[in-house]
mmCIF file of C-alpha atoms in Angstrom:
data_model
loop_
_atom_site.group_PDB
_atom_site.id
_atom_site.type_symbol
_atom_site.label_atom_id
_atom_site.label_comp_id
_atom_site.label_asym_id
_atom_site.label_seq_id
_atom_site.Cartn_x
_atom_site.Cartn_y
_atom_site.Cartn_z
ATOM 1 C CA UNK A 1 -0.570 -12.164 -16.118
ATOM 2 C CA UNK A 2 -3.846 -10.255 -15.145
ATOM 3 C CA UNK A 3 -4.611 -8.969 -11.677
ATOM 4 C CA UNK A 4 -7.407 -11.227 -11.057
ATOM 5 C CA UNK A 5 -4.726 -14.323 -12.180
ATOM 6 C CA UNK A 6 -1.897 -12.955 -9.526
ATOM 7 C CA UNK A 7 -4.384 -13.113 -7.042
ATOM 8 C CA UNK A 8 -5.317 -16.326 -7.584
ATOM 9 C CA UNK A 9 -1.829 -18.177 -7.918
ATOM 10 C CA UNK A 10 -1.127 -20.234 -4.838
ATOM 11 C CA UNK A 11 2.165 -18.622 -3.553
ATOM 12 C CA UNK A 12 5.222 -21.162 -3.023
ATOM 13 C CA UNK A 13 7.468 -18.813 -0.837
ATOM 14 C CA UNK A 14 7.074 -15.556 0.936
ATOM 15 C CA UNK A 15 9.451 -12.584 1.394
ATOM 16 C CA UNK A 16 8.364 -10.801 4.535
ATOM 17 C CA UNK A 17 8.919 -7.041 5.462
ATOM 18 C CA UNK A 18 9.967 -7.364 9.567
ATOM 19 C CA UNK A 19 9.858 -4.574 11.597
ATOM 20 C CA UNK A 20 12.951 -2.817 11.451
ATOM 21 C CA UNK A 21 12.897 -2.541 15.321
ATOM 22 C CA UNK A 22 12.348 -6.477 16.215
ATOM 23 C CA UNK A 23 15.393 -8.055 16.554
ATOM 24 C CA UNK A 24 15.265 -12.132 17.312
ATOM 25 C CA UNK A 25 16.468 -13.532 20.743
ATOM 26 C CA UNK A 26 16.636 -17.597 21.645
ATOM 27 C CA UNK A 27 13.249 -16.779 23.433
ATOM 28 C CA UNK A 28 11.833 -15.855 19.944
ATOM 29 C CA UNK A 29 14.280 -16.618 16.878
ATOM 30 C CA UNK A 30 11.211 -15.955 14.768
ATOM 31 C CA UNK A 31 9.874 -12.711 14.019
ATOM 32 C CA UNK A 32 5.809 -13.329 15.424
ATOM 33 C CA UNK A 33 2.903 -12.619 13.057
ATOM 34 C CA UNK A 34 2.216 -8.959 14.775
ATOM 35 C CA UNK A 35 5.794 -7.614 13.594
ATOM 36 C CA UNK A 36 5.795 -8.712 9.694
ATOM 37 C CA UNK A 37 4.772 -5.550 8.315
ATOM 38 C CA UNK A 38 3.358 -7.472 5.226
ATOM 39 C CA UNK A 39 4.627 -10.029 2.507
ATOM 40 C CA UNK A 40 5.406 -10.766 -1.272
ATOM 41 C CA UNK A 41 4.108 -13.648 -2.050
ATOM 42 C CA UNK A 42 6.648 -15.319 -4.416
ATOM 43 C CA UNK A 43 5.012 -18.077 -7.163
ATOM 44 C CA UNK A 44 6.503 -21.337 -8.686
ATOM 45 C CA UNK A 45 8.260 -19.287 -11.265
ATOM 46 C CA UNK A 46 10.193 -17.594 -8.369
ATOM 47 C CA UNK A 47 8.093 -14.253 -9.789
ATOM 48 C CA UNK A 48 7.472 -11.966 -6.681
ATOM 49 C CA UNK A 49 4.125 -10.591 -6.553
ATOM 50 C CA UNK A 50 2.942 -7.373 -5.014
ATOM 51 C CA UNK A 51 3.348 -6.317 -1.399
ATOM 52 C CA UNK A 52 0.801 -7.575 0.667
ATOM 53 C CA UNK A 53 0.416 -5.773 4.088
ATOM 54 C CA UNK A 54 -0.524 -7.600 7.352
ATOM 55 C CA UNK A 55 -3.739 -6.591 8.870
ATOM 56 C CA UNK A 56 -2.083 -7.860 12.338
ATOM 57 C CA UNK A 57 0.878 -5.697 12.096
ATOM 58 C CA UNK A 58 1.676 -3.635 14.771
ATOM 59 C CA UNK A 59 5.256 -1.734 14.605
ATOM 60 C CA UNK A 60 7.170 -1.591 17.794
ATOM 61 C CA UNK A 61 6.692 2.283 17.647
ATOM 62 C CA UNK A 62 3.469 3.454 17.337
ATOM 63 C CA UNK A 63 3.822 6.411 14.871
ATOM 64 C CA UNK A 64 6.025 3.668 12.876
ATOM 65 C CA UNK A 65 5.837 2.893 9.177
ATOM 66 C CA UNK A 66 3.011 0.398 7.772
ATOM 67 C CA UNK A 67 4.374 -0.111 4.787
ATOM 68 C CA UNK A 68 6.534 0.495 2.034
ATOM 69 C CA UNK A 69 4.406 3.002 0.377
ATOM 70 C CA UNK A 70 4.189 5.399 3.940
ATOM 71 C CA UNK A 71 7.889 4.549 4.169
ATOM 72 C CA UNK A 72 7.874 6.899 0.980
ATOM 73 C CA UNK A 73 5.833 9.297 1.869
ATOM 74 C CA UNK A 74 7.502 9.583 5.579
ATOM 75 C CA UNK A 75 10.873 10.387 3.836
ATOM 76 C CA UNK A 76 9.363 12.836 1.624
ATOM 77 C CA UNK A 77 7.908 14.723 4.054
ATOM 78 C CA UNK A 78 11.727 14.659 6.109
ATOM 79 C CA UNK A 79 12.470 16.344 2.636
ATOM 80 C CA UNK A 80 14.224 13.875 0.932
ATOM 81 C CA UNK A 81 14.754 13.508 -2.370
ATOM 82 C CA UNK A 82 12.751 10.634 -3.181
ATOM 83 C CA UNK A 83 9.611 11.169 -5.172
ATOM 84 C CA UNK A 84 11.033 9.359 -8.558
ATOM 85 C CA UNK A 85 10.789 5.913 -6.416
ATOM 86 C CA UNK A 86 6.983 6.658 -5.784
ATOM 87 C CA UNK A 87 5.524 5.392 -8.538
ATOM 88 C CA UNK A 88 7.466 2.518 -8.541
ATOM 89 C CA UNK A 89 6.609 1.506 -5.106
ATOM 90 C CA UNK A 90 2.702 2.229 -5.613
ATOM 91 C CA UNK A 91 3.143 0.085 -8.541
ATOM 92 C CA UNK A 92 4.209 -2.982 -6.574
ATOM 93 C CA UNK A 93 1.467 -3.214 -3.664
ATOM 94 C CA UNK A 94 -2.179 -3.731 -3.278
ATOM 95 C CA UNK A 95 -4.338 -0.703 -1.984
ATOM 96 C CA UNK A 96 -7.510 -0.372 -0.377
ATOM 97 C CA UNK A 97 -10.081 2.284 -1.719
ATOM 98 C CA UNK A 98 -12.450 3.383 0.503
ATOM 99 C CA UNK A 99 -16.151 2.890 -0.183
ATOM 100 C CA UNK A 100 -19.697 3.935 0.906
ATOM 101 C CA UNK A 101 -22.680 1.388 1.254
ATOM 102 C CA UNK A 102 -23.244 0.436 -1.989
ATOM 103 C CA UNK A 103 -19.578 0.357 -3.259
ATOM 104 C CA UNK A 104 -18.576 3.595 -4.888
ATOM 105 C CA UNK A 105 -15.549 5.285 -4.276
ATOM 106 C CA UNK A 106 -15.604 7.253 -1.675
ATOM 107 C CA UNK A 107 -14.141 10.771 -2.677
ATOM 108 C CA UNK A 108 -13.513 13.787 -1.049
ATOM 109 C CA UNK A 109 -11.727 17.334 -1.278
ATOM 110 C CA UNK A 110 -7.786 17.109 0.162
ATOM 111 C CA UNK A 111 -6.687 19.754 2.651
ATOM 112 C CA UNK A 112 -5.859 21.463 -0.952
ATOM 113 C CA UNK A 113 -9.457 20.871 -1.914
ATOM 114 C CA UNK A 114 -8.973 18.941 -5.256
ATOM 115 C CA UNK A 115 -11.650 15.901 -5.345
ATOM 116 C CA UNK A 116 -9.494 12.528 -4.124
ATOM 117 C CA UNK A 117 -10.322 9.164 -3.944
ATOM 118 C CA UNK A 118 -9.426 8.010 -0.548
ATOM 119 C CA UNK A 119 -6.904 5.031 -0.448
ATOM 120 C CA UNK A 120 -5.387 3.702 2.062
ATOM 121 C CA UNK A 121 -1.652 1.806 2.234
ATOM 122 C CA UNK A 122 -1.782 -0.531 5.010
ATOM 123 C CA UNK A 123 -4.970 -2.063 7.109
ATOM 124 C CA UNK A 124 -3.409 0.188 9.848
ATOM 125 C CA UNK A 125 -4.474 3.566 7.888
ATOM 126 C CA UNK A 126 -8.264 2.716 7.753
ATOM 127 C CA UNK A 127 -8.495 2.905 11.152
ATOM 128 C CA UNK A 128 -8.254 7.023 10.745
ATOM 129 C CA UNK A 129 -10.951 7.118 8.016
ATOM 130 C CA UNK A 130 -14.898 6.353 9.349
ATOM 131 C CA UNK A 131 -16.481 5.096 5.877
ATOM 132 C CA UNK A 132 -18.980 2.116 5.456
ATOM 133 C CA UNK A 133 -16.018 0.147 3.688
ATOM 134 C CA UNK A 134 -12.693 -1.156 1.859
ATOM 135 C CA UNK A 135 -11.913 -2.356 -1.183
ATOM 136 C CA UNK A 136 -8.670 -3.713 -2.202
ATOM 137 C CA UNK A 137 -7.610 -2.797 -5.452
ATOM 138 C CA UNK A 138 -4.202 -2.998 -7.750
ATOM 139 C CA UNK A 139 -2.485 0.272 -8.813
ATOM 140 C CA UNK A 140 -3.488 -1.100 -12.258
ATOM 141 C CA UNK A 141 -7.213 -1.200 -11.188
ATOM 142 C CA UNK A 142 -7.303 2.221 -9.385
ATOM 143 C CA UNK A 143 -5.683 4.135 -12.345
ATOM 144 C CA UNK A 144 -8.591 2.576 -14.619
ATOM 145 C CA UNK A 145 -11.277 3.544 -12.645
ATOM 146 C CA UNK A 146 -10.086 7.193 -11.749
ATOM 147 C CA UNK A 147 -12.062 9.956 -14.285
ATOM 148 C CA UNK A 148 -9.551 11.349 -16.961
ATOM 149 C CA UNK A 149 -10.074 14.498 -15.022
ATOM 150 C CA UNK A 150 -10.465 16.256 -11.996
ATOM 151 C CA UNK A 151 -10.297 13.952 -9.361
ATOM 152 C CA UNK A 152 -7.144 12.254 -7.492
ATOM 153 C CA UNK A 153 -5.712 10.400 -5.139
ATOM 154 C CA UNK A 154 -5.596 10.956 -0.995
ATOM 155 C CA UNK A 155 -3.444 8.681 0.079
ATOM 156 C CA UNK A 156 -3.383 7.706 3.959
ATOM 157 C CA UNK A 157 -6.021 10.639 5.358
ATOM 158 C CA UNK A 158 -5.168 11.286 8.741
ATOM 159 C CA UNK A 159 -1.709 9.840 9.128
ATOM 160 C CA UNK A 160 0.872 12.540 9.839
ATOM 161 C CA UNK A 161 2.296 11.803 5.974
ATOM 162 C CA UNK A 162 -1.328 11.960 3.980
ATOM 163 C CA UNK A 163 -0.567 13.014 0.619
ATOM 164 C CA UNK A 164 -2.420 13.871 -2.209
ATOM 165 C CA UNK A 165 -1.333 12.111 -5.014
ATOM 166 C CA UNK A 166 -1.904 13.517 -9.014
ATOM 167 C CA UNK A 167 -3.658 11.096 -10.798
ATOM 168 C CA UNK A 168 -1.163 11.108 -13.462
ATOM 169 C CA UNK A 169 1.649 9.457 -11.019
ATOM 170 C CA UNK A 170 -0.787 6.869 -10.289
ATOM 171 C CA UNK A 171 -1.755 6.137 -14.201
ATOM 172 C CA UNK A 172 2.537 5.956 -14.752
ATOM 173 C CA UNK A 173 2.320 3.919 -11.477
ATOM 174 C CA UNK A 174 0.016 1.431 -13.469
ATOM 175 C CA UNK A 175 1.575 1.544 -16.552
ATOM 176 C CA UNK A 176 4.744 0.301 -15.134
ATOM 177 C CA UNK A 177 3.423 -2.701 -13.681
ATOM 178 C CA UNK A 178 1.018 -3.775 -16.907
#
């Protein structure tokens, strides 16, 4: 199935991410539309699609997660031992490359100073980056539009866990999901 198809299949069933904070009561038994952190939409073959994240979400904490991907990143940065499951989980949502005001990619030095691409996770990261626009992309699409060379990935600029990613993990990241 291509991206543009996935996209365009009218989604039966959705699995949502809650926050991990919001806990139902009899007043609210339902977890309301500001505390999904996102959803994978899940077709009439019962195939889940990638993550989606909600633009409304708003985590109970403010420094909380916003998605799966910054749930990554936030446990690398604790140290943990979790960069194999990177890829994998870049592979499964849809990003958002910043762009200026007539479309390109938007790319800058990291604080390491290699050229990146600036992509954001969640609707939540944007808010940290001033650029004319967004647009949302696959994994599959951002790996074939990054240059063979010299230029990766910033993901999340300005959140405490901004990492810069090799382009290489995001190419493996696409490969996986093709």
């Amino acid at each position: 199935m291509s991206e543009r198809d996935e996209r365009a299949i009218e989604p039966v069933e959705w699995a949502m991410l809650v926050d991990p904070a919001w806990r139902p009561s009899p007043k609210e038994p339902e977890a309301p539309i500001d505390k999904i952190m996102g959803v994978w939409p899940i077709d009439a073959h019962g195939v889940r699609q990638r993550f989606r994240p909600n633009p409304a979400y708003l985590p109970f904490d403010p420094e909380g997660v916003l998605d799966p991907v910054d749930g990554v990143l936030r446990l690398l940065a604790e140290g943990k031992e979790v960069a194999e499951y990177l890829p994998e989980v870049l592979a499964d949502v849809l990003l958002d490359i910043a762009v200026d005001g007539e479309g390109t990619a938007v790319v800058v030095p990291a604080p390491d100073g290699v050229p990146s691409v600036v992509v954001a996770t969640a609707p939540g990261h944007r808010l940290r980056v001033d650029v004319p626009g967004w647009k949302s992309v696959s994994t599959v699409e951002l790996a074939e539009a990054l240059p063979e060379r010299g230029v990766d990935v910033l993901l999340n600029p300005g959140s405490a866990t901004s990492m810069r990613v090799d382009s290489d993990v995001i190419r493996r990241s696409a490969s996986s999901r093709r």
